[in-house]
mmCIF file of C-alpha atoms in Angstrom:
data_model
loop_
_atom_site.group_PDB
_atom_site.id
_atom_site.type_symbol
_atom_site.label_atom_id
_atom_site.label_comp_id
_atom_site.label_asym_id
_atom_site.label_seq_id
_atom_site.Cartn_x
_atom_site.Cartn_y
_atom_site.Cartn_z
ATOM 1 C CA THR A 1275 0.009 0.027 -0.027
ATOM 2 C CA GLN A 1276 1.489 3.286 -1.069
ATOM 3 C CA LEU A 1277 1.493 5.967 1.526
ATOM 4 C CA LEU A 1278 1.561 8.543 -1.088
ATOM 5 C CA GLU A 1279 -0.559 8.324 -4.291
ATOM 6 C CA GLN A 1280 0.231 10.088 -7.462
ATOM 7 C CA SER A 1281 -1.986 10.791 -10.400
ATOM 8 C CA PRO A 1282 -2.178 10.616 -13.337
ATOM 9 C CA GLN A 1283 0.453 7.777 -13.559
ATOM 10 C CA PHE A 1284 1.263 8.723 -17.206
ATOM 11 C CA LEU A 1285 0.574 11.928 -19.153
ATOM 12 C CA SER A 1286 1.354 12.855 -22.644
ATOM 13 C CA ILE A 1287 0.510 16.450 -23.871
ATOM 14 C CA GLN A 1288 1.384 18.763 -26.684
ATOM 15 C CA GLU A 1289 3.948 21.507 -26.125
ATOM 16 C CA GLY A 1290 2.047 24.671 -25.057
ATOM 17 C CA GLU A 1291 -0.606 22.984 -23.100
ATOM 18 C CA ASN A 1292 -1.151 23.365 -19.370
ATOM 19 C CA LEU A 1293 -1.251 20.445 -16.971
ATOM 20 C CA THR A 1294 -1.781 19.560 -13.260
ATOM 21 C CA VAL A 1295 -0.441 16.494 -11.408
ATOM 22 C CA TYR A 1296 -1.394 15.416 -7.818
ATOM 23 C CA CYS A 1297 -0.011 13.891 -4.858
ATOM 24 C CA ASN A 1298 -2.421 12.617 -2.285
ATOM 25 C CA SER A 1299 -2.311 10.811 1.305
ATOM 26 C CA SER A 1300 -4.448 9.949 4.020
ATOM 27 C CA SER A 1301 -1.751 11.024 6.355
ATOM 28 C CA VAL A 1302 -0.605 14.438 7.464
ATOM 29 C CA PHE A 1303 3.028 15.499 6.469
ATOM 30 C CA SER A 1304 5.194 18.138 8.022
ATOM 31 C CA SER A 1305 6.733 18.927 4.767
ATOM 32 C CA LEU A 1306 6.326 17.660 1.060
ATOM 33 C CA GLN A 1307 9.079 17.841 -1.654
ATOM 34 C CA TRP A 1308 8.673 17.511 -5.411
ATOM 35 C CA TYR A 1309 11.462 16.165 -7.505
ATOM 36 C CA ARG A 1310 11.980 15.836 -11.228
ATOM 37 C CA GLN A 1311 13.899 12.880 -12.705
ATOM 38 C CA GLU A 1312 15.197 12.577 -16.349
ATOM 39 C CA PRO A 1313 15.921 9.293 -17.814
ATOM 40 C CA GLY A 1314 19.307 7.823 -16.605
ATOM 41 C CA GLU A 1315 19.607 10.447 -13.920
ATOM 42 C CA GLY A 1316 18.833 10.822 -10.286
ATOM 43 C CA PRO A 1317 15.860 13.010 -9.006
ATOM 44 C CA VAL A 1318 16.453 16.586 -8.651
ATOM 45 C CA LEU A 1319 14.635 18.673 -5.957
ATOM 46 C CA LEU A 1320 12.287 21.259 -7.293
ATOM 47 C CA VAL A 1321 10.672 22.592 -4.118
ATOM 48 C CA THR A 1322 9.908 21.986 -0.520
ATOM 49 C CA VAL A 1323 6.552 23.286 1.166
ATOM 50 C CA VAL A 1324 6.032 23.163 4.710
ATOM 51 C CA THR A 1325 2.916 25.194 5.653
ATOM 52 C CA GLY A 1326 -0.687 24.094 4.899
ATOM 53 C CA GLY A 1327 -2.089 26.334 1.984
ATOM 54 C CA GLU A 1328 1.375 27.317 0.886
ATOM 55 C CA VAL A 1329 1.770 28.133 -2.788
ATOM 56 C CA LYS A 1330 5.305 28.326 -4.384
ATOM 57 C CA LYS A 1331 6.195 29.278 -7.973
ATOM 58 C CA LEU A 1332 9.191 28.200 -9.803
ATOM 59 C CA LYS A 1333 9.093 29.979 -13.249
ATOM 60 C CA ARG A 1334 6.145 28.139 -15.241
ATOM 61 C CA LEU A 1335 5.760 25.586 -12.184
ATOM 62 C CA THR A 1336 3.271 26.435 -9.470
ATOM 63 C CA PHE A 1337 3.201 24.061 -6.302
ATOM 64 C CA GLN A 1338 0.513 23.963 -3.812
ATOM 65 C CA PHE A 1339 0.411 22.313 -0.368
ATOM 66 C CA GLY A 1340 -3.114 21.518 0.774
ATOM 67 C CA ASP A 1341 -4.589 23.168 3.798
ATOM 68 C CA ALA A 1342 -4.611 19.926 5.884
ATOM 69 C CA ARG A 1343 -1.013 18.968 4.606
ATOM 70 C CA LYS A 1344 -2.230 15.651 3.159
ATOM 71 C CA ASP A 1345 -2.066 16.581 -0.454
ATOM 72 C CA SER A 1346 -0.153 18.660 -2.971
ATOM 73 C CA SER A 1347 -0.304 19.509 -6.573
ATOM 74 C CA LEU A 1348 1.980 20.794 -9.377
ATOM 75 C CA HIS A 1349 0.705 22.995 -12.241
ATOM 76 C CA ILE A 1350 2.787 23.596 -15.320
ATOM 77 C CA THR A 1351 1.886 26.192 -17.642
ATOM 78 C CA ALA A 1352 2.595 26.094 -21.298
ATOM 79 C CA ALA A 1353 4.534 22.913 -21.034
ATOM 80 C CA GLN A 1354 7.905 22.479 -22.952
ATOM 81 C CA PRO A 1355 9.777 19.342 -24.139
ATOM 82 C CA GLY A 1356 12.309 20.022 -21.425
ATOM 83 C CA ASP A 1357 9.667 19.597 -18.945
ATOM 84 C CA THR A 1358 9.495 15.833 -19.861
ATOM 85 C CA GLY A 1359 10.319 13.458 -17.002
ATOM 86 C CA LEU A 1360 9.214 11.502 -13.989
ATOM 87 C CA TYR A 1361 7.855 13.952 -11.375
ATOM 88 C CA LEU A 1362 8.025 12.478 -7.867
ATOM 89 C CA CYS A 1363 6.499 13.793 -4.611
ATOM 90 C CA ALA A 1364 7.974 12.854 -1.262
ATOM 91 C CA GLY A 1365 6.732 13.733 2.320
ATOM 92 C CA ALA A 1366 8.254 13.720 5.840
ATOM 93 C CA LYS A 1367 5.681 13.028 8.581
ATOM 94 C CA ALA A 1368 7.834 14.737 11.180
ATOM 95 C CA SER A 1369 10.948 17.044 11.099
ATOM 96 C CA TYR A 1370 14.309 15.279 10.548
ATOM 97 C CA ASP A 1371 12.288 12.119 9.606
ATOM 98 C CA LYS A 1372 13.069 10.286 6.563
ATOM 99 C CA VAL A 1373 11.028 10.945 3.539
ATOM 100 C CA ILE A 1374 8.507 8.664 1.742
ATOM 101 C CA PHE A 1375 8.371 8.723 -2.048
ATOM 102 C CA GLY A 1376 5.337 8.477 -4.049
ATOM 103 C CA PRO A 1377 5.519 6.182 -7.388
ATOM 104 C CA GLY A 1378 5.463 9.347 -9.717
ATOM 105 C CA THR A 1379 3.942 10.790 -12.720
ATOM 106 C CA SER A 1380 5.698 10.294 -16.062
ATOM 107 C CA LEU A 1381 5.182 13.297 -18.073
ATOM 108 C CA SER A 1382 6.021 13.426 -21.858
ATOM 109 C CA VAL A 1383 5.700 16.795 -23.676
ATOM 110 C CA ILE A 1384 5.461 16.431 -27.524
ATOM 111 C CA PRO A 1385 6.849 19.144 -29.759
ATOM 112 C CA ASN B 1231 30.377 21.400 -7.345
ATOM 113 C CA ALA B 1232 30.496 17.515 -7.379
ATOM 114 C CA GLY B 1233 27.496 16.966 -4.837
ATOM 115 C CA VAL B 1234 26.765 13.200 -4.637
ATOM 116 C CA THR B 1235 29.090 10.902 -6.772
ATOM 117 C CA GLN B 1236 28.259 7.069 -7.086
ATOM 118 C CA THR B 1237 30.663 4.543 -8.276
ATOM 119 C CA PRO B 1238 30.287 2.312 -10.320
ATOM 120 C CA LYS B 1239 27.693 3.632 -12.832
ATOM 121 C CA PHE B 1240 26.978 0.181 -14.181
ATOM 122 C CA ARG B 1241 27.855 -3.333 -12.963
ATOM 123 C CA VAL B 1242 26.841 -6.962 -13.986
ATOM 124 C CA LEU B 1243 27.152 -9.650 -11.231
ATOM 125 C CA LYS B 1244 26.806 -13.207 -11.350
ATOM 126 C CA THR B 1245 24.384 -14.740 -8.709
ATOM 127 C CA GLY B 1246 26.238 -15.324 -5.328
ATOM 128 C CA GLN B 1247 28.912 -12.713 -6.127
ATOM 129 C CA SER B 1248 29.608 -9.751 -3.810
ATOM 130 C CA MET B 1249 30.220 -5.968 -4.534
ATOM 131 C CA THR B 1250 30.228 -2.719 -2.770
ATOM 132 C CA LEU B 1251 28.697 0.501 -4.050
ATOM 133 C CA LEU B 1252 30.391 3.700 -3.030
ATOM 134 C CA CYS B 1253 28.574 7.097 -2.399
ATOM 135 C CA ALA B 1254 30.569 10.233 -1.659
ATOM 136 C CA GLN B 1255 29.174 13.635 -0.939
ATOM 137 C CA ASP B 1256 31.065 16.994 -0.529
ATOM 138 C CA MET B 1257 28.441 19.058 1.095
ATOM 139 C CA ASN B 1258 29.029 18.148 4.694
ATOM 140 C CA HIS B 1259 25.572 16.762 4.996
ATOM 141 C CA GLU B 1260 24.874 14.646 8.112
ATOM 142 C CA TYR B 1261 22.228 12.475 6.628
ATOM 143 C CA MET B 1262 22.864 9.835 3.722
ATOM 144 C CA TYR B 1263 20.558 7.153 2.191
ATOM 145 C CA TRP B 1264 20.499 4.313 -0.160
ATOM 146 C CA TYR B 1265 17.488 3.740 -2.213
ATOM 147 C CA ARG B 1266 16.682 1.336 -4.964
ATOM 148 C CA GLN B 1267 14.308 2.161 -7.895
ATOM 149 C CA ASP B 1268 12.229 -0.472 -9.796
ATOM 150 C CA PRO B 1269 9.692 -0.016 -12.347
ATOM 151 C CA GLY B 1270 6.192 0.412 -10.790
ATOM 152 C CA MET B 1271 7.644 0.396 -7.251
ATOM 153 C CA GLY B 1272 9.121 3.867 -6.906
ATOM 154 C CA LEU B 1273 11.979 4.648 -4.711
ATOM 155 C CA ARG B 1274 12.281 2.337 -1.745
ATOM 156 C CA LEU B 1275 14.698 2.913 1.070
ATOM 157 C CA ILE B 1276 17.330 0.365 1.918
ATOM 158 C CA HIS B 1277 19.296 1.833 4.610
ATOM 159 C CA TYR B 1278 20.239 5.260 6.026
ATOM 160 C CA SER B 1279 22.496 7.182 8.316
ATOM 161 C CA VAL B 1280 22.002 10.112 10.452
ATOM 162 C CA GLY B 1281 25.719 10.711 11.119
ATOM 163 C CA GLU B 1282 29.289 9.184 10.990
ATOM 164 C CA GLY B 1283 29.325 5.834 12.497
ATOM 165 C CA THR B 1284 25.482 5.306 12.636
ATOM 166 C CA THR B 1285 23.295 3.338 10.245
ATOM 167 C CA ALA B 1286 19.760 2.147 10.376
ATOM 168 C CA LYS B 1287 17.344 -0.028 8.403
ATOM 169 C CA GLY B 1288 14.859 1.266 5.835
ATOM 170 C CA GLU B 1289 11.919 -0.348 4.175
ATOM 171 C CA VAL B 1290 13.800 -3.061 2.245
ATOM 172 C CA PRO B 1291 17.038 -3.853 4.001
ATOM 173 C CA ASP B 1292 17.253 -7.601 3.684
ATOM 174 C CA GLY B 1293 20.382 -8.755 1.500
ATOM 175 C CA TYR B 1294 22.134 -5.459 2.026
ATOM 176 C CA ASN B 1295 24.774 -4.125 4.531
ATOM 177 C CA VAL B 1296 26.023 -0.566 4.933
ATOM 178 C CA SER B 1297 28.781 1.423 6.558
ATOM 179 C CA ARG B 1298 29.547 5.048 7.300
ATOM 180 C CA LEU B 1299 33.023 5.121 8.628
ATOM 181 C CA LYS B 1300 33.622 8.627 7.286
ATOM 182 C CA LYS B 1301 31.067 11.478 7.093
ATOM 183 C CA GLN B 1302 31.403 11.964 3.597
ATOM 184 C CA ASN B 1303 31.218 8.370 2.475
ATOM 185 C CA PHE B 1304 28.297 5.753 2.602
ATOM 186 C CA LEU B 1305 28.888 2.210 1.393
ATOM 187 C CA LEU B 1306 26.382 -0.281 0.319
ATOM 188 C CA GLY B 1307 27.418 -4.057 0.205
ATOM 189 C CA LEU B 1308 25.810 -6.999 -1.368
ATOM 190 C CA GLU B 1309 27.191 -10.158 0.186
ATOM 191 C CA SER B 1310 25.550 -12.699 -2.214
ATOM 192 C CA ALA B 1311 23.986 -11.062 -5.085
ATOM 193 C CA ALA B 1312 20.427 -12.432 -6.234
ATOM 194 C CA PRO B 1313 18.472 -11.702 -9.357
ATOM 195 C CA SER B 1314 15.930 -9.960 -7.187
ATOM 196 C CA GLN B 1315 18.613 -7.258 -6.511
ATOM 197 C CA THR B 1316 18.547 -6.152 -10.102
ATOM 198 C CA SER B 1317 17.719 -2.462 -9.887
ATOM 199 C CA VAL B 1318 18.952 0.970 -10.151
ATOM 200 C CA TYR B 1319 20.438 2.116 -6.816
ATOM 201 C CA PHE B 1320 20.538 5.704 -5.718
ATOM 202 C CA CYS B 1321 22.537 7.456 -3.022
ATOM 203 C CA ALA B 1322 21.109 10.755 -1.394
ATOM 204 C CA SER B 1323 22.347 13.113 1.197
ATOM 205 C CA SER B 1324 20.471 15.915 3.146
ATOM 206 C CA ARG B 1325 21.202 18.464 5.682
ATOM 207 C CA THR B 1326 17.646 18.340 7.069
ATOM 208 C CA ASP B 1327 14.413 16.971 5.807
ATOM 209 C CA TYR B 1328 13.919 19.800 3.468
ATOM 210 C CA GLY B 1329 15.420 18.347 0.493
ATOM 211 C CA TYR B 1330 17.606 15.460 -0.761
ATOM 212 C CA THR B 1331 20.612 15.643 -3.075
ATOM 213 C CA PHE B 1332 20.761 12.488 -5.228
ATOM 214 C CA GLY B 1333 23.582 10.811 -7.177
ATOM 215 C CA SER B 1334 23.250 9.699 -10.669
ATOM 216 C CA GLY B 1335 22.607 6.132 -9.860
ATOM 217 C CA THR B 1336 24.178 2.672 -10.356
ATOM 218 C CA ARG B 1337 22.634 0.330 -12.758
ATOM 219 C CA LEU B 1338 23.057 -3.099 -11.227
ATOM 220 C CA THR B 1339 22.165 -6.341 -13.202
ATOM 221 C CA VAL B 1340 22.570 -9.873 -11.441
ATOM 222 C CA VAL B 1341 22.442 -12.743 -13.749
#
């Protein structure tokens, strides 16, 4: 049983489209992280959110932490081929606790 | 700016052979982790360390051993490799739970 669920599992879109991917859990997390992993490489940290309701923006990427700190979303505006990759969310249930990773959303942006 | 370096990058082992995967970080991070990544299973924690000389079991520790004799190095050992240990292995380090830095991975095949 996955503690963190991610949806959709796979997503293929055309360049220029907008998209949202989701990370959900029945547990409360003290912090939640988003990573992007490209083929043949390790995950790279995009953002960490720690406050319920928090919204962070990273260029065309917008991250939101749910008010109850059980879920998060990642919205990409005007997707580009360079956004292609596996998007992983990871949560820590307490400060200094090891994080738990979700299974990921595989995004393909077609030129 | 090396970050986290993993060696080797690729390895093929015969069933029953042993090997050691090396992880080195130059960021003075206290925490280090070993994960394996398998299709459909996401990243699963094998062992981790919260400081020099300490190690602890993660989610899937069986068949693996680790050592952290120096703060910058975290070694993962397979004493008697099995085909079920075919995977991509990632090492990561962190200063807190606010974000991990990953290496580029070791692709291990056990035949």
